[in-house]
Short mmCIF file of C-alpha atoms and ligand atoms in Angstrom, two decimals:
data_model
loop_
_atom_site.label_atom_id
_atom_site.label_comp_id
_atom_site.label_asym_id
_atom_site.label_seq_id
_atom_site.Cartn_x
_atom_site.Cartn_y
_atom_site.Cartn_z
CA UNK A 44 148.78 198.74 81.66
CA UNK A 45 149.66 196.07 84.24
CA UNK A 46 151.57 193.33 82.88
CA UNK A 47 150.53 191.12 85.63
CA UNK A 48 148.03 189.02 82.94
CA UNK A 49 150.77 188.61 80.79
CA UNK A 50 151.57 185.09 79.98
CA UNK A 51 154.34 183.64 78.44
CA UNK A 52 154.64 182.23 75.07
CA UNK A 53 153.54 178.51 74.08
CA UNK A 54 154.91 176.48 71.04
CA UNK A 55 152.60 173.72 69.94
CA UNK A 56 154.86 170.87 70.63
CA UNK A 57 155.69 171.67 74.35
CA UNK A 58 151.77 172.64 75.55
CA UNK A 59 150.40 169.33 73.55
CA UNK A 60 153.29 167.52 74.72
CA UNK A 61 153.90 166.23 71.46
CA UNK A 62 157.39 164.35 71.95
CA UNK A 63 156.38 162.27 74.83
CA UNK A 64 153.12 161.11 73.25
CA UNK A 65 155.26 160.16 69.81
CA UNK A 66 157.69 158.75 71.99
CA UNK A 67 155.52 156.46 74.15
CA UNK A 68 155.30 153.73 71.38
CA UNK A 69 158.01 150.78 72.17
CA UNK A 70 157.45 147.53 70.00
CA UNK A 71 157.65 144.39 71.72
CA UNK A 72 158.54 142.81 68.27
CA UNK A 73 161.58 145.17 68.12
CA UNK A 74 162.73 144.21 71.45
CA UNK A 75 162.42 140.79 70.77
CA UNK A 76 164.25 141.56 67.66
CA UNK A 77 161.73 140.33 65.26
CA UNK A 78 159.89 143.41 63.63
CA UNK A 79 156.23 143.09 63.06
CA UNK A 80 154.75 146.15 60.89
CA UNK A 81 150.91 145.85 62.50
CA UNK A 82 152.02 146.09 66.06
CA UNK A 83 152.62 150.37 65.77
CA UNK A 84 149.35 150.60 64.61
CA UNK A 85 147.81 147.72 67.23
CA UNK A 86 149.61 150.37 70.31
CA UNK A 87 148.75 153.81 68.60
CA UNK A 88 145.53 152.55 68.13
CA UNK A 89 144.57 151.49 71.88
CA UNK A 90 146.45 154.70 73.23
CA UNK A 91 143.80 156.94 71.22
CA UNK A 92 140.98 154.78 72.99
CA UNK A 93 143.05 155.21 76.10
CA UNK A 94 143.15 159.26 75.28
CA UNK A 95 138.85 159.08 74.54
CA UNK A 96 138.68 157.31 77.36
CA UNK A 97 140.10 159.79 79.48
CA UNK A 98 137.83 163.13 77.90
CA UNK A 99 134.66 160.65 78.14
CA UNK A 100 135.19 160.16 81.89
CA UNK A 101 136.30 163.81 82.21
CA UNK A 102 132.63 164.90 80.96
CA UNK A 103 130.89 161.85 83.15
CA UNK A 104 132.87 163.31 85.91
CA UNK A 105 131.32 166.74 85.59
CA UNK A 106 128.14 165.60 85.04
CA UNK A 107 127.85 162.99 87.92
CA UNK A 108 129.46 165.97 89.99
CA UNK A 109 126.43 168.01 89.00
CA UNK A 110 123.60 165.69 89.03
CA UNK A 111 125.15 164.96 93.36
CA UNK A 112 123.71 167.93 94.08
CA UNK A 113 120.23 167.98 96.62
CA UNK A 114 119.22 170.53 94.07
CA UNK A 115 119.73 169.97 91.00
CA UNK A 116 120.61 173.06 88.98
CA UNK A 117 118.28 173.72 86.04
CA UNK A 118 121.12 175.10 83.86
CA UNK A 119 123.35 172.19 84.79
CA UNK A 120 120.53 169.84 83.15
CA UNK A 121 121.44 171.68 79.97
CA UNK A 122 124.68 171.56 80.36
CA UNK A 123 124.74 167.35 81.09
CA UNK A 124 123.17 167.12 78.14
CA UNK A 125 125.55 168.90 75.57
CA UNK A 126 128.70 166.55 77.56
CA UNK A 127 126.51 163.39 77.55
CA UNK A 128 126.08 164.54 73.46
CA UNK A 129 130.29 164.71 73.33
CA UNK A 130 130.65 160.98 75.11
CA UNK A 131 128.42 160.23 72.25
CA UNK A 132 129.77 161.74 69.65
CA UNK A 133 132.61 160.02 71.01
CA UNK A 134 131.15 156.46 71.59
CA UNK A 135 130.65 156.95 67.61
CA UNK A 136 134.92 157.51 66.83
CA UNK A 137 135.58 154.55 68.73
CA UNK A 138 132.96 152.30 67.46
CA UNK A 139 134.90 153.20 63.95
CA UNK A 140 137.85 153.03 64.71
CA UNK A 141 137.34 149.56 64.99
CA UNK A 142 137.60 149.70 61.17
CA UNK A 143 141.00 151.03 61.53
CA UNK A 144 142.15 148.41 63.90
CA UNK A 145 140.67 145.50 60.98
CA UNK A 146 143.16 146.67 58.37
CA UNK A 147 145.45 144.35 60.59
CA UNK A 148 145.22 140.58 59.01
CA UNK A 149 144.41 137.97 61.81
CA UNK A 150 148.06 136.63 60.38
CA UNK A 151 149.52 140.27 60.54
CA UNK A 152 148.72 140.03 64.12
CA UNK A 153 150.15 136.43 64.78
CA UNK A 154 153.48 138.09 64.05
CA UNK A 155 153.32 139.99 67.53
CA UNK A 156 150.30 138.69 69.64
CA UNK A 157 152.51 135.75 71.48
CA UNK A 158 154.50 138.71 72.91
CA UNK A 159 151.73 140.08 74.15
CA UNK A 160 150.60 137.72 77.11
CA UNK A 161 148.71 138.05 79.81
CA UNK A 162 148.33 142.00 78.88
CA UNK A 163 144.54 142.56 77.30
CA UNK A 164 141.66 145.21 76.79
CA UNK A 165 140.12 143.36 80.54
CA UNK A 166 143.17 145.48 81.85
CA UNK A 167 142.09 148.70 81.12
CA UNK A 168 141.21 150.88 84.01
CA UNK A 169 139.57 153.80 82.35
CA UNK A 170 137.22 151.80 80.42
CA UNK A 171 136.61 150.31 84.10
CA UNK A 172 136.07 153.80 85.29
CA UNK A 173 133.97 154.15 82.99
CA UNK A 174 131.73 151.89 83.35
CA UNK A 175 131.23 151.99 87.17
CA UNK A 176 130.77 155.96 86.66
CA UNK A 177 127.69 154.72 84.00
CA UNK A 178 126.03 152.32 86.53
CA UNK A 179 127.28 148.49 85.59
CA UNK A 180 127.25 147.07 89.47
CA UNK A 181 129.58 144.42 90.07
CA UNK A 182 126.72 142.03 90.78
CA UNK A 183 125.40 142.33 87.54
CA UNK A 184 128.62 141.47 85.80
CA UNK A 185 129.56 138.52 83.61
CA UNK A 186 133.19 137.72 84.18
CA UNK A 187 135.61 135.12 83.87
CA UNK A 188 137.44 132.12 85.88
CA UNK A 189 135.41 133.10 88.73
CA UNK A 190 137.17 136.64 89.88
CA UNK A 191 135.87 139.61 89.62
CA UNK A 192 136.91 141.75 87.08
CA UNK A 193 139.12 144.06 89.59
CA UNK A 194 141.47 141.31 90.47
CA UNK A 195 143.80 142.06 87.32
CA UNK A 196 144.57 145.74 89.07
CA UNK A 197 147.30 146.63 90.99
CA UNK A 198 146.29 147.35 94.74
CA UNK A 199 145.50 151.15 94.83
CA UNK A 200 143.87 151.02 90.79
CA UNK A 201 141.61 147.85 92.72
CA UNK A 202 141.04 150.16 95.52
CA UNK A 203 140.48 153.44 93.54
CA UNK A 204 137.87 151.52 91.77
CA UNK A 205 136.09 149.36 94.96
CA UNK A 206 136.00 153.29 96.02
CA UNK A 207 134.28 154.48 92.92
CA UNK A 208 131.12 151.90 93.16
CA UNK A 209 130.36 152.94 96.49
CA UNK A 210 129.96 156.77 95.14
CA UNK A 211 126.31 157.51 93.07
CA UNK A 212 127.08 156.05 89.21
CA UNK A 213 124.99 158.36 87.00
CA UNK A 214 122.44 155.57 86.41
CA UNK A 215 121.65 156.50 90.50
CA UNK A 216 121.61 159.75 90.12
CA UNK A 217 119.33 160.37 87.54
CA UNK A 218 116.77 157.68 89.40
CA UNK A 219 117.43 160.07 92.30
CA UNK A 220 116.46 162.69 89.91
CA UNK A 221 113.53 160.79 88.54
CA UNK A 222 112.56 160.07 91.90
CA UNK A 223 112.22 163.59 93.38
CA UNK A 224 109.96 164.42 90.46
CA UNK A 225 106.45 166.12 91.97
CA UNK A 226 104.85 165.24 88.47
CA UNK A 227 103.06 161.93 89.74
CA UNK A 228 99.91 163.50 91.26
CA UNK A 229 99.01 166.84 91.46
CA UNK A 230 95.63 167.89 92.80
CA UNK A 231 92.96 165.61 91.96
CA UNK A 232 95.21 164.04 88.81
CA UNK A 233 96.83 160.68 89.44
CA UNK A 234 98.46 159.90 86.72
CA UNK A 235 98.61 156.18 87.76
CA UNK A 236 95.34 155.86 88.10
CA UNK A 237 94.76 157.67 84.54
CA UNK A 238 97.33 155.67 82.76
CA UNK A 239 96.08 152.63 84.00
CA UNK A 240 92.39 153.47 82.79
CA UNK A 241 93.85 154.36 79.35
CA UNK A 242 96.06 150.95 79.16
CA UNK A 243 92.76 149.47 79.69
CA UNK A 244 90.44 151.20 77.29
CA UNK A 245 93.42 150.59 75.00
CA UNK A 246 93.22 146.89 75.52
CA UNK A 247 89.66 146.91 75.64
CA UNK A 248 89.72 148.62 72.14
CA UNK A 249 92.10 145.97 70.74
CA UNK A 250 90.24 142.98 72.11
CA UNK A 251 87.27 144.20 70.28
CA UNK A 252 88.90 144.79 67.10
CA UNK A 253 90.13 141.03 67.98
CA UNK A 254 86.76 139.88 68.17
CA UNK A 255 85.16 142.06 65.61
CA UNK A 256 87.42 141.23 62.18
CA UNK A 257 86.46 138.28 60.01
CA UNK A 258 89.89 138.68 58.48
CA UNK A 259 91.28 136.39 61.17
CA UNK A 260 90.50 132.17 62.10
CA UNK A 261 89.34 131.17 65.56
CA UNK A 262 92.78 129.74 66.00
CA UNK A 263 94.37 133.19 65.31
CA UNK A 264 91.79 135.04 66.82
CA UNK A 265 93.19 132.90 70.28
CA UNK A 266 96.32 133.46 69.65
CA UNK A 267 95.75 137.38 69.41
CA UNK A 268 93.94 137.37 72.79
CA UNK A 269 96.68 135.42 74.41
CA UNK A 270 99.33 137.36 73.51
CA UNK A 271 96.97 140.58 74.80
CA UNK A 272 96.81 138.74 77.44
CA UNK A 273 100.26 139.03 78.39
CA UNK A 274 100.79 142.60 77.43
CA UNK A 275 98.07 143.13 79.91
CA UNK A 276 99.91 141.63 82.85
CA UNK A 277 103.45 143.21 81.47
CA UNK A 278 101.76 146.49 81.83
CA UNK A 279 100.14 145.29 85.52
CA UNK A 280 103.44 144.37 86.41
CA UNK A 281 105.40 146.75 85.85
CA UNK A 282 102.94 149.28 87.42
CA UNK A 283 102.46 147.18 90.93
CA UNK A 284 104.54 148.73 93.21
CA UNK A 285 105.57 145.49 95.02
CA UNK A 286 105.43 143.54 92.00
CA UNK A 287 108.01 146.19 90.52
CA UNK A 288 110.03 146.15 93.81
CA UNK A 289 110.03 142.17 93.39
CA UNK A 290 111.24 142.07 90.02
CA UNK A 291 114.34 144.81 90.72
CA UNK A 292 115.01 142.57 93.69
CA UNK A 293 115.46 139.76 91.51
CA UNK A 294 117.32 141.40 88.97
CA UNK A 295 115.16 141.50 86.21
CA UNK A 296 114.54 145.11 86.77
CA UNK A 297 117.14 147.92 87.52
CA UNK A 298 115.22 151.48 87.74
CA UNK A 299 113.04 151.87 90.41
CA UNK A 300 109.07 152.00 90.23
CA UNK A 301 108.65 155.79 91.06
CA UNK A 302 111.89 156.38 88.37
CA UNK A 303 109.80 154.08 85.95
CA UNK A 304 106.89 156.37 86.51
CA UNK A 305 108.62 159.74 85.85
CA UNK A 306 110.53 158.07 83.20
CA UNK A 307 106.89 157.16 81.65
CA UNK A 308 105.32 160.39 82.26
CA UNK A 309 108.13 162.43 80.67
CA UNK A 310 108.08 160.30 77.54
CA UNK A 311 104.35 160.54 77.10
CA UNK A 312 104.33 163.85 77.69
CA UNK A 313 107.54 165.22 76.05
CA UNK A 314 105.30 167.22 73.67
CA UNK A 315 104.97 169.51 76.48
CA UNK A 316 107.66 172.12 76.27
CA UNK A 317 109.24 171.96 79.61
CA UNK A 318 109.61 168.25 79.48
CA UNK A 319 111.75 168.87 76.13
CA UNK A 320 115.01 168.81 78.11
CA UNK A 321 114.00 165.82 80.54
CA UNK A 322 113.07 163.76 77.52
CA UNK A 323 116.16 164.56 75.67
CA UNK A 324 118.16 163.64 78.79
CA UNK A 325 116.72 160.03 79.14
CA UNK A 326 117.07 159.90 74.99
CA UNK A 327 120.51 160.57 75.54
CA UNK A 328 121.26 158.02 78.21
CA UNK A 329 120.06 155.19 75.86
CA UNK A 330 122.01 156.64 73.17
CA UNK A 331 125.29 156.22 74.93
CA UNK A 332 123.92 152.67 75.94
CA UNK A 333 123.32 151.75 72.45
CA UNK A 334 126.76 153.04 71.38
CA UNK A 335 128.43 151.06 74.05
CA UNK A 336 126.83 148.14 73.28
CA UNK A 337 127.77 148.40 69.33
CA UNK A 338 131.04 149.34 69.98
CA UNK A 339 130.83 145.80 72.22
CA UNK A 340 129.71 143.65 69.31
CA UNK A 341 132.18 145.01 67.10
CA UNK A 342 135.00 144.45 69.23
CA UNK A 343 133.42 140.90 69.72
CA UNK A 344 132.79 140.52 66.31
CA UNK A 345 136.51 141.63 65.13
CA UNK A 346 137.86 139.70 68.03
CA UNK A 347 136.30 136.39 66.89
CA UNK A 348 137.79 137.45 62.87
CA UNK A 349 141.24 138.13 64.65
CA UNK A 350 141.05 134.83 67.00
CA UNK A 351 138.59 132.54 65.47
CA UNK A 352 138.06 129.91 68.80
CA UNK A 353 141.40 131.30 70.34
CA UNK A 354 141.21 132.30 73.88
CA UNK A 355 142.19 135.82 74.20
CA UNK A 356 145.71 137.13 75.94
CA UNK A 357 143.95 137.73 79.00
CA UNK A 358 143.01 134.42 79.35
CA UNK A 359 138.80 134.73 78.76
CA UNK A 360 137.23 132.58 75.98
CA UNK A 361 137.49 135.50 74.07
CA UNK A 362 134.68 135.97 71.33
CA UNK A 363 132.17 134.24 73.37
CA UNK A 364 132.67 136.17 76.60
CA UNK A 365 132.83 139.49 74.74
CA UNK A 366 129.58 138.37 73.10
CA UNK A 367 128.03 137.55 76.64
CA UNK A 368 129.13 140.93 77.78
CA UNK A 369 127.70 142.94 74.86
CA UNK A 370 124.50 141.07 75.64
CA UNK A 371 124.26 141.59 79.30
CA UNK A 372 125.96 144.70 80.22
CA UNK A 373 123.50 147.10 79.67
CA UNK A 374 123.25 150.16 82.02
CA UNK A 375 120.05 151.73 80.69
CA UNK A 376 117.94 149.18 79.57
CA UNK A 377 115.33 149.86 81.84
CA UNK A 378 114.96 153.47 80.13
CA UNK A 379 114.68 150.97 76.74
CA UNK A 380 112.05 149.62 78.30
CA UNK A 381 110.04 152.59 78.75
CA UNK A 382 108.69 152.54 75.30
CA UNK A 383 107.09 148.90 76.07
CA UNK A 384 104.58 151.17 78.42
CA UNK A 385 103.67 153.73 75.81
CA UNK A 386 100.52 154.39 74.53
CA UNK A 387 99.29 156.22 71.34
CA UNK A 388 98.67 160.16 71.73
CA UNK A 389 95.11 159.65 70.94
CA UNK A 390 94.69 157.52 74.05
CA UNK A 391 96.99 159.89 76.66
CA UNK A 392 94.47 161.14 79.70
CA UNK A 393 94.68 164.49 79.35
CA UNK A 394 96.26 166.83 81.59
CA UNK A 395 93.93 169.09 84.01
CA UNK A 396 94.27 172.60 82.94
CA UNK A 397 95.51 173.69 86.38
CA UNK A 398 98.63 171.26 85.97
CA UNK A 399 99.46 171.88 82.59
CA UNK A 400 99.56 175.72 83.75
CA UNK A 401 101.61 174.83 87.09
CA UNK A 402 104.34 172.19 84.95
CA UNK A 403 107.02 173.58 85.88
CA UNK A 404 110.62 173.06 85.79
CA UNK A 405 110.27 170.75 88.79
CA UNK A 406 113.03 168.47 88.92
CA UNK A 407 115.09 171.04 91.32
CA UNK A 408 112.64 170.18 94.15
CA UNK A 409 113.62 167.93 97.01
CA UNK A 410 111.26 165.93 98.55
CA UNK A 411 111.41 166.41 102.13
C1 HEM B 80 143.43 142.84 67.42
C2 HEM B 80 142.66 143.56 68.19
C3 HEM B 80 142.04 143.08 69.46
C4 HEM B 80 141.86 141.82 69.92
C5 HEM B 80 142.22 140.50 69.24
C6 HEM B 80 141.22 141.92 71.22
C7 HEM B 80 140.88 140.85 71.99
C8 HEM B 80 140.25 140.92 73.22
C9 HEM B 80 139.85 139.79 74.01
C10 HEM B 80 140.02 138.35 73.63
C11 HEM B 80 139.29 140.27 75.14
C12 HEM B 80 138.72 139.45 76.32
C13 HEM B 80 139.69 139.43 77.47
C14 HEM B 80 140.87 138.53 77.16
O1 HEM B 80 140.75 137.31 77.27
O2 HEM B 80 141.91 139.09 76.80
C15 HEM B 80 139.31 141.70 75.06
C16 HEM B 80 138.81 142.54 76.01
C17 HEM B 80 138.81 143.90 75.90
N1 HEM B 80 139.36 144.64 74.89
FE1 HEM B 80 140.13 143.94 73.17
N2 HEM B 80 141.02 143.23 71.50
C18 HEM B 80 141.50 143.99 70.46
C19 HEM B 80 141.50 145.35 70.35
C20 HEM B 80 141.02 146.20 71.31
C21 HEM B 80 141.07 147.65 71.23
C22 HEM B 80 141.61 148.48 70.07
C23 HEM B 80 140.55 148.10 72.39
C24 HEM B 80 140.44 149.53 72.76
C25 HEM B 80 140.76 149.98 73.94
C26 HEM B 80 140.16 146.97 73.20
C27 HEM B 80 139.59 147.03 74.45
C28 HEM B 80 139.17 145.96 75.18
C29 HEM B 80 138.44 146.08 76.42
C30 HEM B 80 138.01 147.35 77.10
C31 HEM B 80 138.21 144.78 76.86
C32 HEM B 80 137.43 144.37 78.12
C33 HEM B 80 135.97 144.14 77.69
C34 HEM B 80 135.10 143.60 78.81
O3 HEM B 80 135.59 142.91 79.72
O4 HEM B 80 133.88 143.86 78.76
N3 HEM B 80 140.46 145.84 72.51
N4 HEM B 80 139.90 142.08 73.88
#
């Protein structure tokens, strides 16, 4: 037998390089000869993050890498999905670990936090990595004392990262995706045209039911047909092509009109089974939104326990801007949104025999 496969022997410590991880944790208390307890736990605790960090932008990585291609592999869409499940499995550790981190007494952590200055969360690259790989654009940041939020960087982490928003996030690609979709009209089916009859027997149906009950006053009967009102021109809105183009313009809106359209038909129609793995796909994009934004407000909230009013160590208002973060930086709200535009089964034009037959895995096509 060749021995040429043959590989050498591993211990544990040496292949998970155990002694330089235990090694990497130097208090600042220590050096300034005043030993605070908390402060192991306050480093171990962000180099774990650090460490999640690093396998959550390893599987974004692959799956941005994947989702580049003109043709997007069908296998690959199954694959995406079982990484996008690990960063959310993840998202779910770190949003507990918080809980770990809140064993620390906001006192405990006055006994090192003056030593800590100007170093702060805001400096972490690889949660900055990870974000841009998501989809947060710069433009639709909230930062603080007017620089944006690169400036804290040395020069090559500022240009690695200036370098990384000018490659396809995954919130692109998958509107790229979206957008390449032949589902829209096929044959004599528009589904735009459908939907928009079935929004309006929908409405029609509800106005009547409006009109119809005696359980409700004049006033609330108004009221009712006001607010209907409005839905009505949401829906009209959003499904105006230049209205829709308007309202991403302006920032209000982030995925596309044709994306918003795929988006919509794949949720409406996710009963049928080759839309299973598209739907699960967009379901698990707002996952990982949702998760980011808890693990936000829990930051934000144990940030504001910790400091109270205190501005934090890298010199933001602290609770307030970490509040105005969790609140704003959403990367997939627009795929929220998408359930605003749904309509009950029973009123879902159906789908012409021919097409149903013909729905296939389509998202590999490239329109040309
Ligand atoms: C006692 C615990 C903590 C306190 C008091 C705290 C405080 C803060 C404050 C005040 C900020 C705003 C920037 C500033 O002015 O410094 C911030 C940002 C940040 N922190 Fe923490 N933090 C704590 C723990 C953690 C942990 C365990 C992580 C995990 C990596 C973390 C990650 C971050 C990140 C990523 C940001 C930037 C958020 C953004 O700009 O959207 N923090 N932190």
């Amino acid at each position: 037998m060749s021995t040429e496969n043959k590989y050498s022997s591993i211990h544990y410590n040496s292949y998970l390089q155990v002694d330089k991880i235990t090694s990497a944790q130097n208090l600042r208390s220590d050096e300034m000869g005043l030993h605070a307890h908390d402060e192991m736990l306050f480093i171990i605790t962000h180099q774990v993050y650090e460490l999640w960090f690093k396998q959550i932008n390893f599987e974004l990585k692959s799956v941005v890498h994947d989702f580049s291609a003109r043709q997007v592999n069908e296998k690959n869409v199954g694959i995406a999905l079982s990484r996008l499940n690990r960063v959310i499995e993840i998202m779910k550790l770190l949003i507990q670990q918080i809980g770990v981190m809140e064993t620390m007494t906001p006192l405990d952590f006055l006994d090192f936090r003056n030593y800590l200055f100007p170093a702060s969360g805001f400096q972490s690259f690889q949660f900055r990595e990870m974000e841009v790989m998501l989809g947060l654009k710069e433009n639709r940041r909230t930062t603080y004392n007017n620089k944006p939020y690169h400036c804290v960087f040395a020069t090559d982490k500022k240009e690695a990262l200036e370098n990384l928003e000018k490659t396809s996030s995954l919130f692109d690609l998958i509107e790229d995706w979206l957008e390449r979709t032949p589902f829209l009209e096929f044959g004599d089916f528009n589904f735009v045209a459908e939907y928009q009859k079935a929004v309006r027997s929908m409405l029609d149906k509800e106005k009547e039911a409006i009109m119809g009950t005696d359980i409700l006053s004049d006033e609330s009967k108004q009221m009712r047909l006001t607010m209907l009102g409005d839905t009505n021109t949401y829906f009209a809105n959003i499904m105006d092509e230049k209205k829709h183009y308007e309202l991403v313009k302006s920032g209000h809106l982030t995925l596309s009109y044709k994306a918003t359209l795929a988006a919509l038909f794949i949720h409406l129609y996710r009963d049928e089974p080759i839309l299973h793995i598209p739907f699960q796909l967009l379901s698990k994009l707002v996952e990982i939104d949702d998760h980011l934004t808890t693990w936000r407000y829990r930051h934000a909230q144990m940030v504001m326990r910790m400091l109270g009013k205190k501005v934090g160590t890298g010199g933001s208002s602290g609770h307030e801007y970490l509040a105005t973060t969790a609140a704003n930086h959403h990367i997939f709200a627009d795929f929220h949104n998408v359930s605003t535009l749904l309509i009950p089964r029973s009123e879902l034009p159906p789908l012409p025999d021919l097409f149903r037959r013909n729905l296939g895995f389509y998202f590999s096509a490239v329109n040309e």
